[in-house]
Coordinates of C-alpha atoms in Angstrom, one line a residue:
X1 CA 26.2 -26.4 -15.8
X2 CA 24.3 -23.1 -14.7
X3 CA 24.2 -19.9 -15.4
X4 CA 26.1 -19.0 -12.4
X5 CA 29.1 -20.6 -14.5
X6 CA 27.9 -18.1 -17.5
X7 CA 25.7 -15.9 -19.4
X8 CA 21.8 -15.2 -19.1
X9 CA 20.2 -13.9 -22.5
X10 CA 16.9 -12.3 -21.7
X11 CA 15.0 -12.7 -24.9
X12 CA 12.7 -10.1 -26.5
X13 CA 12.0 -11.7 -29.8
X14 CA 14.5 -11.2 -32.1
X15 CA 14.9 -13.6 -34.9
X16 CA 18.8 -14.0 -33.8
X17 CA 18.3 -15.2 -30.0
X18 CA 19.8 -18.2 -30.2
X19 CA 22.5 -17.3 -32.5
X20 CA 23.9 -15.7 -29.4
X21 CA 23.5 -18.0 -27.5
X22 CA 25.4 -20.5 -29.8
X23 CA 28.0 -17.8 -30.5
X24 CA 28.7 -17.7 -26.9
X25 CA 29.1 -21.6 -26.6
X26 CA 31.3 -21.1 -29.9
X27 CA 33.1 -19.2 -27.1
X28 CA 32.9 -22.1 -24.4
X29 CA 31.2 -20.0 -22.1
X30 CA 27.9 -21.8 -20.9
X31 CA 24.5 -19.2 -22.0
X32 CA 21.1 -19.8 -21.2
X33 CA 17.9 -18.2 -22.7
X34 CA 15.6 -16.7 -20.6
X35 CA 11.9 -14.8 -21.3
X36 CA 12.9 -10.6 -20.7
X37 CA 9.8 -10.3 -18.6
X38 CA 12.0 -13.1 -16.3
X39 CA 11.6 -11.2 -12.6
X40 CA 14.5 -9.5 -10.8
X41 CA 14.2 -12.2 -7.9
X42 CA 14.6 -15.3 -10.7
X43 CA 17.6 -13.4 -12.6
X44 CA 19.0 -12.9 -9.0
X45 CA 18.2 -16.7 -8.4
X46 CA 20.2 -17.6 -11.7
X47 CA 23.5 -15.5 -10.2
X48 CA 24.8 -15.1 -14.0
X49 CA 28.5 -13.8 -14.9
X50 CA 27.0 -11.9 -17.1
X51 CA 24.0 -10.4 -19.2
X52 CA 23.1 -9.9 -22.8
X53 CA 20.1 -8.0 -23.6
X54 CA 18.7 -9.6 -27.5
X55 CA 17.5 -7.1 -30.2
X56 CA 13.3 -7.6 -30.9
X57 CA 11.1 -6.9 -33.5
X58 CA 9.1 -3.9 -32.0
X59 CA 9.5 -0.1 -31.7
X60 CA 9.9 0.5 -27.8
X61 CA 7.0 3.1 -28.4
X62 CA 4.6 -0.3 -29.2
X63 CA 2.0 -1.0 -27.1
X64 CA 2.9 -4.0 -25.1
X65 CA 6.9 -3.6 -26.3
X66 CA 8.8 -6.0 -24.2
X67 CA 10.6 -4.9 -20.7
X68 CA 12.6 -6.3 -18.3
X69 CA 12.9 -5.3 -15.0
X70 CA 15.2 -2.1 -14.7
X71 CA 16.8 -3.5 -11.4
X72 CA 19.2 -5.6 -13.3
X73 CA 21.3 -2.7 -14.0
X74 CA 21.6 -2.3 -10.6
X75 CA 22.8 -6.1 -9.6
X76 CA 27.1 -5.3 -10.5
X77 CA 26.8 -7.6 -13.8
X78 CA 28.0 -6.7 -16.6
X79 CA 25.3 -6.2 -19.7
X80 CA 25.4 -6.1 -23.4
X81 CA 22.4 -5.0 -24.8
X82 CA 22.0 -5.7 -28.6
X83 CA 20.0 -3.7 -31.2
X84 CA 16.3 -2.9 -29.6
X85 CA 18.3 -4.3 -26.0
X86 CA 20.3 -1.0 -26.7
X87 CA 17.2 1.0 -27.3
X88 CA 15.6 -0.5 -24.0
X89 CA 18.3 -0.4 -21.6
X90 CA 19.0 3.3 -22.9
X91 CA 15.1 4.2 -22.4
X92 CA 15.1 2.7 -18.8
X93 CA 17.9 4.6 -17.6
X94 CA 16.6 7.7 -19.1
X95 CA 18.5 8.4 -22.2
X96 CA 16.6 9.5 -25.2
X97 CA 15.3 6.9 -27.9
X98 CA 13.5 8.6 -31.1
X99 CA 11.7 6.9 -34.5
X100 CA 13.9 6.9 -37.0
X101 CA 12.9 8.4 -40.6
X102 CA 13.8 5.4 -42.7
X103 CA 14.4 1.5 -41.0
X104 CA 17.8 0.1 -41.4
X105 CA 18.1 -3.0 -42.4
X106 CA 21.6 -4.5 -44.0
X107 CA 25.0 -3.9 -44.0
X108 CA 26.4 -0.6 -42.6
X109 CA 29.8 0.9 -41.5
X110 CA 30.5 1.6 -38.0
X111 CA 33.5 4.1 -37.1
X112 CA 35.6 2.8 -34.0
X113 CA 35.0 6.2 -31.5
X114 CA 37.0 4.5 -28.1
X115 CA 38.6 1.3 -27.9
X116 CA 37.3 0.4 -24.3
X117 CA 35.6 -2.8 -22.9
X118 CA 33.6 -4.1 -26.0
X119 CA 35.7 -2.2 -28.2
X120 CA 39.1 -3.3 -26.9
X121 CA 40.4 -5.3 -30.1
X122 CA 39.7 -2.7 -31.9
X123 CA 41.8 0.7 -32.8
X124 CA 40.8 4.1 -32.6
X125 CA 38.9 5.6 -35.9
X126 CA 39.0 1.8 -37.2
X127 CA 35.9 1.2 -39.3
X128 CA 34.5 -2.2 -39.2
X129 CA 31.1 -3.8 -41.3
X130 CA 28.4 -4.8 -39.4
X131 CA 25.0 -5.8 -39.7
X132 CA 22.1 -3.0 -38.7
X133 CA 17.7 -4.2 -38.1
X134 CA 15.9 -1.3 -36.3
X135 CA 13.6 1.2 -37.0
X136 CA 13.8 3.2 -33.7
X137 CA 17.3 4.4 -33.7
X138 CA 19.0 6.0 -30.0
X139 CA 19.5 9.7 -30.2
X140 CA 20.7 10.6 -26.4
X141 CA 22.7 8.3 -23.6
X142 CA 21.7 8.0 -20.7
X143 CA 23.6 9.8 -17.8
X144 CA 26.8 8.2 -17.3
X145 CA 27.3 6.6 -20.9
X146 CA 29.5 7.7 -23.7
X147 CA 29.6 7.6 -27.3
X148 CA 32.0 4.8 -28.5
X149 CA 31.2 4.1 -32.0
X150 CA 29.0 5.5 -34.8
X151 CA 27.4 4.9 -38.2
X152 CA 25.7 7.3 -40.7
X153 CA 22.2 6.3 -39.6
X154 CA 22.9 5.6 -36.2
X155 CA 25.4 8.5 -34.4
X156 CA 25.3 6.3 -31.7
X157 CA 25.3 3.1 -32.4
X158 CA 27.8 2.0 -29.4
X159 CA 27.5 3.7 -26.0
X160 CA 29.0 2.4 -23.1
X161 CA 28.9 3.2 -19.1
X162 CA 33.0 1.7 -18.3
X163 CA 32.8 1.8 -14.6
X164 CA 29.4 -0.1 -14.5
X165 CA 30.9 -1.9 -17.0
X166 CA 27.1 -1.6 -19.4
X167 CA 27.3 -1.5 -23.1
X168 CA 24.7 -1.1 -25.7
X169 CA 24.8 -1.4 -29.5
X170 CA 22.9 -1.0 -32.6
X171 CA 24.3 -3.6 -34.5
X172 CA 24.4 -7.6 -34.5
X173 CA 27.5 -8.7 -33.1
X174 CA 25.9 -12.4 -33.5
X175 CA 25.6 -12.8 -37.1
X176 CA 27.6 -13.4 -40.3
X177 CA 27.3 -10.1 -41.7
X178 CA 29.0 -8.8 -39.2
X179 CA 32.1 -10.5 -39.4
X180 CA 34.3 -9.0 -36.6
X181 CA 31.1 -9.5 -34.6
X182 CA 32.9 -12.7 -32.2
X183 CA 36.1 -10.2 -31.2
X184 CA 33.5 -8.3 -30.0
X185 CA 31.4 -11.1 -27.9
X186 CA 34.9 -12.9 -27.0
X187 CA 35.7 -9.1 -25.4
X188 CA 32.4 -8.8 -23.6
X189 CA 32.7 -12.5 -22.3
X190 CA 36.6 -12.4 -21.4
X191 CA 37.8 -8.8 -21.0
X192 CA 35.2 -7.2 -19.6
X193 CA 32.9 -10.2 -17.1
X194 CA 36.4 -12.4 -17.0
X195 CA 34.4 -16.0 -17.4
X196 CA 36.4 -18.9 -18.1
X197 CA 36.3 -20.5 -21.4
X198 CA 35.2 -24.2 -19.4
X199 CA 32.0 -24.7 -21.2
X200 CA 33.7 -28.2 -23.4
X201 CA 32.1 -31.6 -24.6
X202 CA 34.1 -33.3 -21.6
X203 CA 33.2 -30.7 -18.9
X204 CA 29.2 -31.5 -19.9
X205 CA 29.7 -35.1 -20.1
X206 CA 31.4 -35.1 -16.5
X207 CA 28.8 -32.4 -14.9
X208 CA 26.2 -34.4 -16.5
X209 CA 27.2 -38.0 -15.4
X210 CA 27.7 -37.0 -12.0
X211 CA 24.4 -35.4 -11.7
X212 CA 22.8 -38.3 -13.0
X213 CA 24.6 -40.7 -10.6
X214 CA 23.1 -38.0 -7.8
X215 CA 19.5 -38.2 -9.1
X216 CA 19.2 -42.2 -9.3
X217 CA 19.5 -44.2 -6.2
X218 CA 21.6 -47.4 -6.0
X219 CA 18.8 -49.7 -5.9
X220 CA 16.9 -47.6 -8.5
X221 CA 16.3 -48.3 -12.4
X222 CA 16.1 -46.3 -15.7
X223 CA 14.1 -46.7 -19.2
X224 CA 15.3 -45.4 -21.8
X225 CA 13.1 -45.3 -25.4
X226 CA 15.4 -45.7 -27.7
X227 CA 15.0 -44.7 -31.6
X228 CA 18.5 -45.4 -33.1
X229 CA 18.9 -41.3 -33.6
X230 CA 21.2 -39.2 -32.4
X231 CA 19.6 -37.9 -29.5
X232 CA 18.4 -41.0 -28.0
X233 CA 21.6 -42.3 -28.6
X234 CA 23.7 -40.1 -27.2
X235 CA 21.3 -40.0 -24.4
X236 CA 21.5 -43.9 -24.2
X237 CA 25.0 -43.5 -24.2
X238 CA 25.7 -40.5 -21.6
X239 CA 23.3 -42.3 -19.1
X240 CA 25.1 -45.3 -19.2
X241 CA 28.3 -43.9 -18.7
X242 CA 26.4 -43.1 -15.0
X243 CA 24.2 -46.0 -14.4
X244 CA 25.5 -48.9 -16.2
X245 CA 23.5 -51.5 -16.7
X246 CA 20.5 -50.3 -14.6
X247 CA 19.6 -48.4 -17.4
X248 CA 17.3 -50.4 -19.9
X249 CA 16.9 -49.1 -23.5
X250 CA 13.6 -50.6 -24.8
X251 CA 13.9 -50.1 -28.9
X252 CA 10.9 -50.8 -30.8
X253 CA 10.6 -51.8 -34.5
X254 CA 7.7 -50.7 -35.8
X255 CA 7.6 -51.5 -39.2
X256 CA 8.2 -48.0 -40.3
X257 CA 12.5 -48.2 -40.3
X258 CA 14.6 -47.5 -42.8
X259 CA 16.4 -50.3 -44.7
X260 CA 18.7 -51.9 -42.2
X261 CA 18.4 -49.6 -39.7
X262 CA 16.9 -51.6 -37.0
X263 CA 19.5 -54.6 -37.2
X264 CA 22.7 -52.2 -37.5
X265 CA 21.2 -49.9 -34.3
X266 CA 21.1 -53.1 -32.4
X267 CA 24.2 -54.4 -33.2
X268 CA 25.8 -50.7 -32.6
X269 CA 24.5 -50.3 -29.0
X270 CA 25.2 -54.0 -27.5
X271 CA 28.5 -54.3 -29.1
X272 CA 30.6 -50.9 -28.8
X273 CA 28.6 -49.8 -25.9
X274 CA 27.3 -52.5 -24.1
X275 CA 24.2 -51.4 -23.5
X276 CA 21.3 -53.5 -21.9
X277 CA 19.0 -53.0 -25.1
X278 CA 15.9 -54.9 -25.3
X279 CA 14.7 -55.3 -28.5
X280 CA 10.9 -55.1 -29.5
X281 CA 9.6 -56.5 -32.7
X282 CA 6.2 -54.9 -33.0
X283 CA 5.7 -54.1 -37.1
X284 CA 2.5 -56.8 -37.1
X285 CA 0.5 -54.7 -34.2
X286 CA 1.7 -51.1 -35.8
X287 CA 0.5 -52.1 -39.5
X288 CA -2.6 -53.8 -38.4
X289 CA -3.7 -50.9 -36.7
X290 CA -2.2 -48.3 -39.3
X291 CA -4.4 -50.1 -42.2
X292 CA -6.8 -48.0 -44.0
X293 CA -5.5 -44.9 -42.7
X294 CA -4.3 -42.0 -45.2
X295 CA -4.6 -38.9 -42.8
X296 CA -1.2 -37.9 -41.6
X297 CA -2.6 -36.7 -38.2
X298 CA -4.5 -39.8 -37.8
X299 CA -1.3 -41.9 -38.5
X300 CA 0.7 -40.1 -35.9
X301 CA -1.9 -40.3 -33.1
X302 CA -2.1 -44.1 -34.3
X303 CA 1.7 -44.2 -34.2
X304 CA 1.9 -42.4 -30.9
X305 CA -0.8 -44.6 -29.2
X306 CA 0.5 -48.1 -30.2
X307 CA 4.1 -46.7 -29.1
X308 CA 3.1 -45.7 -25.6
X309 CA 1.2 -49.5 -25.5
X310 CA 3.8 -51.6 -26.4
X311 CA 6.3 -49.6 -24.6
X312 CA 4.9 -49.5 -21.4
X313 CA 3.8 -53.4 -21.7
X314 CA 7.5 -54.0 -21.6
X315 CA 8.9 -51.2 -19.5
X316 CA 6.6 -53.1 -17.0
X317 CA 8.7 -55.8 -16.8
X318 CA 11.6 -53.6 -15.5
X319 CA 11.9 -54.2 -11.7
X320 CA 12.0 -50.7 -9.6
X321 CA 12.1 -48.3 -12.6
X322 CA 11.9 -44.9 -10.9
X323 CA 13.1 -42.7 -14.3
X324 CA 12.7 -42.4 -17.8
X325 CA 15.5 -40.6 -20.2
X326 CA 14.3 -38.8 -23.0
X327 CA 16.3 -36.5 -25.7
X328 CA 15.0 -33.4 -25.4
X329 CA 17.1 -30.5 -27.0
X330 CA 17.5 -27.2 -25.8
X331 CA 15.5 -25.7 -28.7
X332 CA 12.4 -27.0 -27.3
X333 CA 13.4 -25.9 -24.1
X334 CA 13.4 -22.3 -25.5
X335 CA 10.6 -22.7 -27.5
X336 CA 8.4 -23.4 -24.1
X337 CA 9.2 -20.5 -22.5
X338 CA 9.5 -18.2 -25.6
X339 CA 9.0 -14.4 -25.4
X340 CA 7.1 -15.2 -28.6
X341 CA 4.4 -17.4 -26.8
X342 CA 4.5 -21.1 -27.6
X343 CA 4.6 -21.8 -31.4
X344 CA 1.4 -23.1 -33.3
X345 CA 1.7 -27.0 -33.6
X346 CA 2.2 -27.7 -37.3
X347 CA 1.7 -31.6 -36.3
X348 CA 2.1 -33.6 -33.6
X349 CA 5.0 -35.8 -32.8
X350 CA 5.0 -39.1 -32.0
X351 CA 7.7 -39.5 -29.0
X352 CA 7.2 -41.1 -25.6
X353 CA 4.9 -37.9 -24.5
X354 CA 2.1 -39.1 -22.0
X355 CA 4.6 -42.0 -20.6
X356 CA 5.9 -40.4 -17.4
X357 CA 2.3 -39.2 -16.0
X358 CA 1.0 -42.5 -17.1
X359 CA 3.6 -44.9 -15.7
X360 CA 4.7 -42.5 -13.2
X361 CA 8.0 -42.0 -13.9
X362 CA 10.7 -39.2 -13.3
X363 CA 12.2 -37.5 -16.3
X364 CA 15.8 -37.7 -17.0
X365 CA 16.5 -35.2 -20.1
X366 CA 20.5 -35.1 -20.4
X367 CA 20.4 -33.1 -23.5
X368 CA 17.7 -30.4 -22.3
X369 CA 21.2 -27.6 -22.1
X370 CA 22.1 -28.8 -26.0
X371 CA 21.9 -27.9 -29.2
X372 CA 22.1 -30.2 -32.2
X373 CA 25.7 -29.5 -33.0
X374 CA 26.6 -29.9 -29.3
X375 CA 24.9 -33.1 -29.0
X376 CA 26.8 -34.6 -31.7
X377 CA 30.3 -33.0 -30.2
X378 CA 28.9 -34.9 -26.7
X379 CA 29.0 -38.0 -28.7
X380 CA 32.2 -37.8 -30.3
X381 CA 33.8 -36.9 -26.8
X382 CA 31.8 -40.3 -25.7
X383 CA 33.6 -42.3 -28.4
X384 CA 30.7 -42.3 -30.7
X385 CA 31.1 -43.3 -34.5
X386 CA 30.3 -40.8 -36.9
X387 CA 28.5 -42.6 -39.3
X388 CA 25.9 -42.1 -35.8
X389 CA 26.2 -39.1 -35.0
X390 CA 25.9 -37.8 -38.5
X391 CA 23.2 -39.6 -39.2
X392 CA 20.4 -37.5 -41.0
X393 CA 17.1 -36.7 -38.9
X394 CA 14.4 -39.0 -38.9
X395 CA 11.0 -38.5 -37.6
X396 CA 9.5 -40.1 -35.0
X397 CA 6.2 -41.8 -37.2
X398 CA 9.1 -43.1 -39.7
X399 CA 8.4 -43.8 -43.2
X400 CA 4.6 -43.3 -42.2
X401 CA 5.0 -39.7 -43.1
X402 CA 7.0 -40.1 -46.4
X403 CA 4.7 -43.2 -47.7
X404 CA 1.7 -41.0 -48.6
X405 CA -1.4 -42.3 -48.6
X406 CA -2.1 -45.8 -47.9
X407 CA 0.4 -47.8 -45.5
X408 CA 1.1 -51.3 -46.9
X409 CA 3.7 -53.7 -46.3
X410 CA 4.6 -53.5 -50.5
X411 CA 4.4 -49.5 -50.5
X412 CA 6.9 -49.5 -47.1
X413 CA 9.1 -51.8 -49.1
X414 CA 9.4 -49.8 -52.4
X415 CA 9.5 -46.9 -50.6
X416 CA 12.7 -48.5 -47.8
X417 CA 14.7 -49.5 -51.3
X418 CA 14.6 -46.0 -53.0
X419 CA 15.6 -44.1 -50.0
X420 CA 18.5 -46.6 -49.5
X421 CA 20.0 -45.9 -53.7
X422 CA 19.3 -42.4 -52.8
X423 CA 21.3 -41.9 -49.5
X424 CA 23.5 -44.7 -51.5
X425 CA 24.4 -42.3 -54.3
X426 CA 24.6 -39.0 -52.2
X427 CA 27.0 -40.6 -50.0
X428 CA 29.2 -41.8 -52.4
X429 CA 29.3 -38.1 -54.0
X430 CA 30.5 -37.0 -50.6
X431 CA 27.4 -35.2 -49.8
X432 CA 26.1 -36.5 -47.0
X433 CA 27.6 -35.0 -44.1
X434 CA 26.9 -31.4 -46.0
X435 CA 23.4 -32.0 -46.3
X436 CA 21.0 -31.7 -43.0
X437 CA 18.4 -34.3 -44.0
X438 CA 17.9 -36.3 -47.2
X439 CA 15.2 -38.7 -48.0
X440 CA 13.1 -40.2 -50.2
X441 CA 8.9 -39.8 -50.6
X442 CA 6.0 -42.0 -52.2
X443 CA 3.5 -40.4 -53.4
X444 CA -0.1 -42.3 -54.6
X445 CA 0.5 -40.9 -57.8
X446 CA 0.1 -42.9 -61.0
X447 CA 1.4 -42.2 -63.8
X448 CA 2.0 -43.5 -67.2
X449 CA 5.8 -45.0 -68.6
X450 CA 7.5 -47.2 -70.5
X451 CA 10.2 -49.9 -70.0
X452 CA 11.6 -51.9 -72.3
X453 CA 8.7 -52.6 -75.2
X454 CA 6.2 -52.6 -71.9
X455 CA 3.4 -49.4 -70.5
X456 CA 4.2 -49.4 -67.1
X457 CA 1.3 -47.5 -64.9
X458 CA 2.9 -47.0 -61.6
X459 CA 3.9 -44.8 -58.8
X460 CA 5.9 -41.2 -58.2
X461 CA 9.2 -40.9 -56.1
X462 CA 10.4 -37.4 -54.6
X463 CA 13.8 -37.0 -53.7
X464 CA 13.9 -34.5 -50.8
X465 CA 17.5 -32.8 -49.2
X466 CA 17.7 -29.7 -47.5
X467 CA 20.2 -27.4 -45.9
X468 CA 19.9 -26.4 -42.4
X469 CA 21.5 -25.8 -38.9
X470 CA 18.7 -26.7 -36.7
X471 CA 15.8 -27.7 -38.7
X472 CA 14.0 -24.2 -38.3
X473 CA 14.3 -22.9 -41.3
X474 CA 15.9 -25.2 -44.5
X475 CA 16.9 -24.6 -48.1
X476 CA 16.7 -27.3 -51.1
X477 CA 20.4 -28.5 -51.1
X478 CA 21.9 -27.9 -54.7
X479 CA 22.5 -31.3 -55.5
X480 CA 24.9 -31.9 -58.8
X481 CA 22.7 -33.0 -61.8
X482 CA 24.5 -36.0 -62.6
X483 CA 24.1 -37.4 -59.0
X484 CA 20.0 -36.9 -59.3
X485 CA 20.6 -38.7 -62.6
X486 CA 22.3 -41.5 -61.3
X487 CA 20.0 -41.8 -58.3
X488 CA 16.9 -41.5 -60.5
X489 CA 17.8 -43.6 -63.0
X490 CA 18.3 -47.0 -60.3
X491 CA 15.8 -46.0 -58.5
X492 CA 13.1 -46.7 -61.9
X493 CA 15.7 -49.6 -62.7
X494 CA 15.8 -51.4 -59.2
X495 CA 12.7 -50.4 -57.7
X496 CA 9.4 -52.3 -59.3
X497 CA 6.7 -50.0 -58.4
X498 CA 8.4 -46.6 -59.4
X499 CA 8.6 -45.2 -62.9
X500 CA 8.6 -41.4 -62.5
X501 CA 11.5 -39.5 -60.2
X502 CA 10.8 -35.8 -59.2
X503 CA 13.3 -33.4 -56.9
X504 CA 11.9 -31.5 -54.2
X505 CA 13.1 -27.6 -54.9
X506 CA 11.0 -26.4 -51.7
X507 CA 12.4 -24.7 -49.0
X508 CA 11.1 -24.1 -44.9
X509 CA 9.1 -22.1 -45.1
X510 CA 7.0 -21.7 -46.7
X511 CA 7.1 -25.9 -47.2
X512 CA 7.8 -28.1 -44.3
X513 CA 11.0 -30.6 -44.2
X514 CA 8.8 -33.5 -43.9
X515 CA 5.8 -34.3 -46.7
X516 CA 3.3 -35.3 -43.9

């Protein structure tokens, strides 16, 4: 898919930005996020169906407040500009935007002035709750534009130019407070740039297959590092549906799996999807190089490094391999070209990184237009089975970043049993699929218990779950008390090396997901 098929959001900041752009998926109309300072000649390059303008944190009177080039008004497609993309647009085409006394934040009622374009669903003088964040508030429209809705605070809080067809409002249409806020979107999207609701699993997984059948020629050969997650696998998966058996998934044990996982991953790919999967036991070389070492840095570069060895040692063997897939999601897309800047890295990641430059291979990244939840609806489209797709996160360095402190072949071992009676019990309370990640954590703490007529002296377990949509932010998930109790008490039962269960009540942020 491309824009051309869709909707460019030019991005100045706002905390939301890719809540509208999954709101306008929730659509099926295809959205792609874009930098505002994006030039004219790009956004012309991109030919979108439409344009929506994101709100931002700053006062348009900042120094340094983001712009976009005011020739987009000018190109016949229609624009939505949202909160401080009201404020902007209205500025830029010389209406009147003043600092407001007080900053509104929260919910606020907006009074319905004309039911045209945007507004269409609604009546005239209907009031609807939305969801106000802005300091700077719009106090005159440009030439051209009318007054089409209003709050208290915000007399215009919805202005609109009909025959250009431009609207601008003061509100978040995207978000949950604002729960008309998709009539709204659905109006811009359909009534007002007539796109096509044809953004679908299957219309991805056909665009995508046929474009990677174009990319890779006949006598040509692809690698693909599998990790048993979703993304690889539905990468795996996807690329195979093109390539067949020219593609080679390479999946490495290293030692640091949960219980099981490697075996049932194996047994997964070969036999409902036929993969050619070549499986690489490498847990002796990982742990011999992993010994001694506490620092979780040092255990990811170590991680990383013996990966990219062992992995290209065997992707050598693969006659004429010309590409490598990898599962890269469209948040990190967004997050490279960020109005923001580039994040600072909280830790590194151990993935294949380095191993196209190094081996000299083409990227294949099917996944690269996705988000999480539209991953997982690629998979079930690809005939995928759940207990896959739903399968919780897990990082890249494995149980070497939930085994705190020293990596042993014992610790690994206590630590594989207690996650497995944890996921055990949450699954049979029918948690699992509501929770976005739940594990289990070792900690090199000893402390002092008894079982039986004996003083044990032995180590801490933390029980971690969290709710989330994308792994940005996360909340502890409210787990009943009785199924902590359950878990905790066969965990100090069945585990020997474990006499002392805590919950993790952290949430992102100020805490990470991960200990390490």
């Amino acid at each position: 898919m491309t824009v051309r098929d869709g909707v460019l959001i030019l991005d100045y900041g706002s905390q939301y930005t890719q809540l509208i752009a999954r709101r306008v998926r929730e659509c099926h109309v295809y959205s792609e996020i874009h930098p505002c300072t994006l030039p004219l000649a790009q956004i012309k390059a991109l030919s979108p169906r439409a344009i929506i303008l994101s709100g931002g944190p700053q006062s348009v009177y900042a120094e340094g407040a983001p712009q976009s080039d005011p020739g987009l008004f000018e190109l016949g497609v229609p624009v939505l500009g949202l909160c401080y993309g009201e404020q902007i647009m209205a500025q830029q085409l010389g209406g009147k935007v003043e600092r407001s006394d007080e900053r509104e934040y929260g919910p606020a009622r907006l009074t319905v002035h004309e039911p045209v374009g945007i507004f269409a669903p609604f009546q005239k003088g209907e009031e609807l709750n939305v969801w106000m964040s802005h300091g700077d508030r719009l106090t005159q429209p440009p030439k051209g534009f009318r007054i089409i809705g209003q709050s208290d605070n915000a007399p215009l809080a919805a202005i609109a130019d009909p025959d250009r067809r431009i609207f601008g409002i003061q509100f978040h249409p995207e978000v949950a407070h604002t729960p008309r806020g998709i009539e709204l979107l659905r109006a811009f999207l359909f009534g007002v740039s007539g796109l096509e609701p044809s953004w679908t699993p299957g219309s991805f997984i056909e665009d995508a297959v046929a474009r990677i059948a174009a990319a890779v020629a006949p006598d040509e050969r692809v690698i693909c590092g599998l990790s048993g997650g979703v993304d690889s696998s539905v990468a795996a998966v996807l690329c195979h549906k093109a390539l067949g058996d020219r593609l080679v998934c390479i999946f490495v044990d290293n030692g640091l799996l949960r219980a099981g996982e490697f075996e049932d991953v194996v047994r997964t790919m070969r036999q409902s999807f036929h993969l050619n999967l070549v499986p690489v036991d490498a847990k002796q070389e990982f742990m011999s190089a992993l010994a001694g070492i506490t620092d979780p840095e040092k255990k990811r570069k170590t991680i990383g490094r013996v990966f990219i060895e062992i992995f290209e040692a065997h992707a050598a063997r693969v006659e004429n391999a010309k590409y490598l897939v990898q599962g890269t999601l469209y948040p990190d897309v967004i997050e490279s070209v960020s109005v923001r800047g580039p994040s600072a890295v909280i830790k590194s990641h151990h993935n294949v990184g380095g191993l196209p430059e190094r081996m000299k291979l083409k990227l294949i990244e099917p996944l690269r237009e996705l988000f999480k939840d539209e991953v997982r609806r690629v998979g079930d489209a690809l005939g995928m089975p759940s207990d896959v797709l739903q399968r919780h996160p897990f990082p890249g360095p494995g149980l070497a970043v939930r085994c705190l402190g020293d990596l042993t072949q014992e610790r690994l071992d206590v630590l594989r049993k207690a996650d497995a009676i944890f996921i055990e019990e949450i699954r049979a309370a029918g948690l699992y699929d509501s929770i976005w990640q739940a594990f289990a954590v070792l900690l090199p703490v000893r402390s002092v218990g008894v079982m039986g007529d004996d003083r044990t002296y032995e180590e801490t377990c933390v029980l971690r779950a969290v709710s989330s949509t994308d792994g940005m932010t996360a909340d502890w998930s409210r787990i009943p008390h009785d199924v902590l109790a359950k878990a905790s008490a066969r965990i100090t039962n069945e585990v020997r090396g474990i006499n002392r269960v805590a919950y993790d009540v952290s949430s992102k942020p100020p805490a990470t997901i991960e200990w390490e």
